[in-house]
DNA sequence: TCAATAGTGTCTGTTAGACATTATGGA
DNA sequence: TCCATAATGTCTAACAGACACTATTGA
């Protein structure tokens, strides 16, 4: 009946070489659970969990991640663990003692799988993809992020039409030449406040 | 650093007189926190949280609720609380010492609000609306549930077309006459396994 | 010139929503 | 008969996806 404080674990995600990667604590001895070691902290019971998670992320990265949310609670070993997921822009370097591990290498880990699923589920309601990219990005970059997280191919013209109609990006006057091919215009995330958010059609997409 | 076991709280929802209601523990003294008292239990540290929540729900209702999931963890007073949400068919009677309270009367309560939000967010991927109804229901009943949870009007013909195209209900040979008007055919939930779940279009529906 | 990528215009099939109409009961 | 509700057919505007095409750079 007497237990230690609950722990908070953070699955901090970014883009690395065109794939999703998660920040893992480097361990001197070989990992014994077959998964990655997510950064953790003990959560003081009285403080809001979100605040503790924020502090953990800030101490790791030096600043608050641009997007973060709670995934859920798990009973882990003998204590309770509350998992958070955050995203940081591609190019963010791993802090000392940590490494970016491609999630494809840790798919067996329940926590990472659930963290990535939480990203995918919120992709259409939260600007997650944008915060996985630097402030300036090309529309091809953005499309790749959506394709990566949704795990499906996307139609280029359709993707751009929908993006423009939603007024969530605005063009800059910068262009980027990526070696071969026509240079791409850089855009920034700028969700223009819309008067009425369009109604989604009712969907019945049960697997069961 | 030394704390008691985490608690599990259950927001068990049903339909009552055309509105959403949540199961609250009746308290002899006036509630002091201005909200409802959700059924709770202490979670043994070692057992999976889902199992503890299942047991809480089963002991309350006499059987497992047809649908249930974890909402998240909250730091509550001095301990941690993990909130679950369940749905039971309309007509389920409140167990002894408990009452159905319309959620419109408890909107200020964070936990109930988050539980209902969790229902709405999953409405298109889980058969939640169906489990809020008895096994046999009319399509008008079903549409009312969707309209209630989505908080918007739905177009009747469009709703039925989408429903039929998704193959998630099948007609029975029963009809129900509700006083005045033409009797309605009763349907049952029967999600036929579909070969390929259709791709949803990419949406950008950020409020921000 | 060619290869590669960015960006756009047009067409078509699907579908959500509007509207109208029929069907079938009770009062 | 009238009214209320169920159920369905048709039309239209919106849009996702396919396809083709132009634009602009490096090699």
Coordinates of C-alpha atoms in Angstrom, one line a residue, chain A:
Chain A
X1 CA 0.0 0.0 0.0
X2 CA 2.9 2.3 0.4
X3 CA 4.6 3.2 -2.8
X4 CA 7.1 5.6 -4.4
X5 CA 6.0 8.6 -6.4
X6 CA 4.7 8.0 -9.9
X7 CA 7.2 8.4 -12.6
X8 CA 6.9 10.5 -15.8
X9 CA 8.4 9.2 -19.0
X10 CA 8.9 11.3 -22.1
X11 CA 8.9 10.1 -25.7
X12 CA 10.5 13.0 -27.4
X13 CA 10.2 12.6 -31.2
X14 CA 11.9 14.3 -34.1
X15 CA 12.7 13.7 -37.8
X16 CA 16.0 12.0 -38.5
X17 CA 17.0 11.2 -42.1
X18 CA 13.4 11.1 -43.2
X19 CA 12.2 8.8 -40.4
X20 CA 10.8 9.3 -37.0
X21 CA 13.2 9.0 -34.1
X22 CA 12.8 9.1 -30.4
X23 CA 15.2 10.4 -27.7
X24 CA 16.7 7.6 -25.6
X25 CA 18.9 7.8 -22.6
X26 CA 22.2 6.2 -23.3
X27 CA 22.9 3.4 -20.9
X28 CA 26.4 2.2 -20.1
X29 CA 25.3 -1.4 -19.7
X30 CA 23.4 -3.1 -22.4
X31 CA 19.6 -2.5 -22.2
X32 CA 18.0 -5.5 -20.6
X33 CA 14.4 -5.0 -21.5
X34 CA 15.0 -5.1 -25.3
X35 CA 13.6 -1.6 -25.7
X36 CA 14.9 1.9 -25.3
X37 CA 15.3 3.8 -22.1
X38 CA 13.0 6.9 -22.2
X39 CA 14.0 9.9 -20.1
X40 CA 12.2 9.8 -16.8
X41 CA 11.6 11.8 -13.7
X42 CA 9.8 11.4 -10.4
X43 CA 6.6 13.4 -10.3
X44 CA 6.1 15.2 -7.0
X45 CA 2.6 14.2 -6.0
X46 CA 1.2 17.7 -5.5
X47 CA 2.3 19.4 -8.7
X48 CA 0.3 19.1 -11.9
X49 CA 1.6 16.3 -14.0
X50 CA 1.8 18.6 -17.0
X51 CA 4.1 20.9 -15.2
X52 CA 6.4 18.1 -14.2
X53 CA 6.6 16.8 -17.7
X54 CA 7.3 20.3 -19.0
X55 CA 10.2 20.6 -16.5
X56 CA 11.6 17.2 -17.6
X57 CA 11.5 18.2 -21.2
X58 CA 12.9 21.6 -20.6
X59 CA 15.8 20.3 -18.6
X60 CA 16.6 17.8 -21.3
X61 CA 16.4 20.1 -24.3
X62 CA 17.2 23.5 -22.8
X63 CA 13.8 24.8 -23.7
X64 CA 10.2 23.8 -23.9
X65 CA 9.3 21.6 -26.8
X66 CA 7.0 23.3 -29.3
X67 CA 4.3 20.6 -28.8
X68 CA 3.6 18.1 -26.0
X69 CA 0.8 16.1 -24.6
X70 CA 0.0 13.3 -22.2
X71 CA -0.4 9.8 -23.7
X72 CA -1.6 7.9 -20.7
X73 CA -0.8 6.0 -17.6
X74 CA 0.8 2.5 -17.4
X75 CA 1.5 0.2 -14.5
X76 CA 5.1 -0.4 -14.9
X77 CA 7.0 -2.9 -12.7
X78 CA 6.0 -1.8 -9.2
X79 CA 5.2 1.8 -9.8
X80 CA 2.9 3.9 -12.0
X81 CA 4.3 5.6 -15.1
X82 CA 2.7 8.5 -16.9
X83 CA 3.8 8.8 -20.5
X84 CA 4.1 12.1 -22.4
X85 CA 5.0 12.6 -26.0
X86 CA 6.7 15.7 -27.4
X87 CA 7.9 16.8 -30.8
X88 CA 10.9 18.9 -31.6
X89 CA 12.1 20.2 -35.0
X90 CA 14.4 18.1 -37.1
X91 CA 17.9 19.1 -36.6
X92 CA 17.6 19.3 -32.9
X93 CA 20.7 17.7 -31.5
X94 CA 20.5 15.1 -28.8
X95 CA 21.5 16.3 -25.3
X96 CA 24.6 14.8 -23.6
X97 CA 24.0 11.2 -22.7
X98 CA 21.1 10.7 -25.1
X99 CA 20.7 9.5 -28.6
X100 CA 18.0 9.7 -31.3
X101 CA 16.8 6.2 -32.1
X102 CA 14.7 5.5 -35.2
X103 CA 11.3 4.3 -34.0
X104 CA 11.5 1.5 -36.6
X105 CA 14.2 0.0 -34.4
X106 CA 12.0 0.1 -31.2
X107 CA 8.6 -0.8 -32.5
X108 CA 8.3 -3.6 -30.0
X109 CA 8.2 -1.1 -27.1
X110 CA 4.7 -0.5 -26.1
X111 CA 5.3 3.1 -24.9
X112 CA 7.0 4.3 -28.0
X113 CA 4.3 2.7 -30.1
X114 CA 1.6 4.3 -28.1
X115 CA 3.3 7.7 -28.2
X116 CA 3.6 7.6 -32.0
X117 CA -0.1 6.5 -32.3
X118 CA -1.0 9.5 -30.2
X119 CA 0.8 11.7 -32.7
X120 CA -1.0 10.1 -35.6
X121 CA -4.4 10.4 -34.0
X122 CA -4.0 14.1 -33.4
X123 CA -2.3 14.9 -36.7
X124 CA -5.5 16.5 -38.1
X125 CA -6.3 18.6 -35.1
X126 CA -3.0 19.8 -33.8
X127 CA -0.1 21.3 -35.7
X128 CA 2.2 18.4 -34.9
X129 CA 3.7 18.0 -38.4
X130 CA 4.7 21.6 -38.5
X131 CA 6.5 21.4 -35.2
X132 CA 8.5 18.4 -36.4
X133 CA 10.0 20.8 -39.0
X134 CA 12.1 23.9 -38.7
X135 CA 10.2 27.2 -38.9
X136 CA 10.8 27.4 -42.6
X137 CA 10.0 24.3 -44.7
X138 CA 9.0 23.3 -48.2
X139 CA 5.6 21.8 -48.9
X140 CA 7.4 18.6 -50.0
X141 CA 9.0 18.4 -46.6
X142 CA 5.6 18.8 -45.0
X143 CA 4.0 16.3 -47.2
X144 CA 6.7 13.8 -46.3
X145 CA 6.0 14.2 -42.6
X146 CA 2.3 13.6 -43.1
X147 CA 3.0 10.6 -45.3
X148 CA 5.4 9.3 -42.7
X149 CA 3.1 9.6 -39.7
X150 CA 0.0 8.4 -41.6
X151 CA 1.9 5.6 -43.2
X152 CA 0.5 6.1 -46.6
X153 CA 1.3 7.9 -49.8
X154 CA -0.3 11.3 -50.4
X155 CA -1.3 13.0 -53.6
X156 CA 0.8 16.1 -54.2
X157 CA -1.7 18.3 -55.9
X158 CA -4.5 17.3 -53.5
X159 CA -2.4 17.8 -50.5
X160 CA -1.5 21.3 -51.5
X161 CA -5.0 22.3 -52.4
X162 CA -6.3 21.2 -49.0
X163 CA -3.4 22.9 -47.3
X164 CA -4.1 26.2 -49.0
X165 CA -7.8 26.0 -48.5
X166 CA -7.2 25.5 -44.8
X167 CA -5.0 28.7 -44.6
X168 CA -2.5 27.1 -42.2
X169 CA 0.7 28.1 -44.0
X170 CA 1.9 31.2 -45.6
X171 CA 4.6 31.6 -48.2
X172 CA 7.9 33.4 -47.5
X173 CA 10.1 35.0 -50.1
X174 CA 12.8 32.5 -49.6
X175 CA 13.5 29.5 -51.9
X176 CA 15.7 26.5 -51.3
X177 CA 17.6 24.6 -53.9
X178 CA 18.1 21.0 -52.9
X179 CA 20.9 20.1 -55.4
X180 CA 19.0 18.9 -58.4
X181 CA 15.6 20.1 -59.6
X182 CA 13.7 23.3 -59.3
X183 CA 14.1 25.2 -56.1
X184 CA 11.2 25.0 -53.7
X185 CA 9.5 27.9 -52.0
X186 CA 9.8 28.0 -48.2
X187 CA 6.6 28.3 -46.1
X188 CA 6.0 29.0 -42.5
X189 CA 3.2 27.7 -40.2
X190 CA 0.6 30.4 -39.8
X191 CA -2.9 29.2 -39.0
X192 CA -5.2 32.0 -39.9
X193 CA -8.1 32.1 -37.6
X194 CA -11.1 30.8 -39.6
X195 CA -14.6 32.0 -38.9
X196 CA -16.2 28.6 -39.1
X197 CA -14.4 25.3 -38.9
X198 CA -16.0 23.2 -41.6
X199 CA -18.0 20.3 -40.4
X200 CA -16.4 16.9 -41.1
X201 CA -18.7 14.3 -42.5
X202 CA -19.8 11.6 -40.1
X203 CA -17.5 8.6 -40.5
X204 CA -17.8 5.0 -39.5
X205 CA -14.4 3.5 -39.7
X206 CA -14.5 0.8 -37.1
X207 CA -12.2 -2.2 -37.7
X208 CA -14.3 -4.3 -35.5

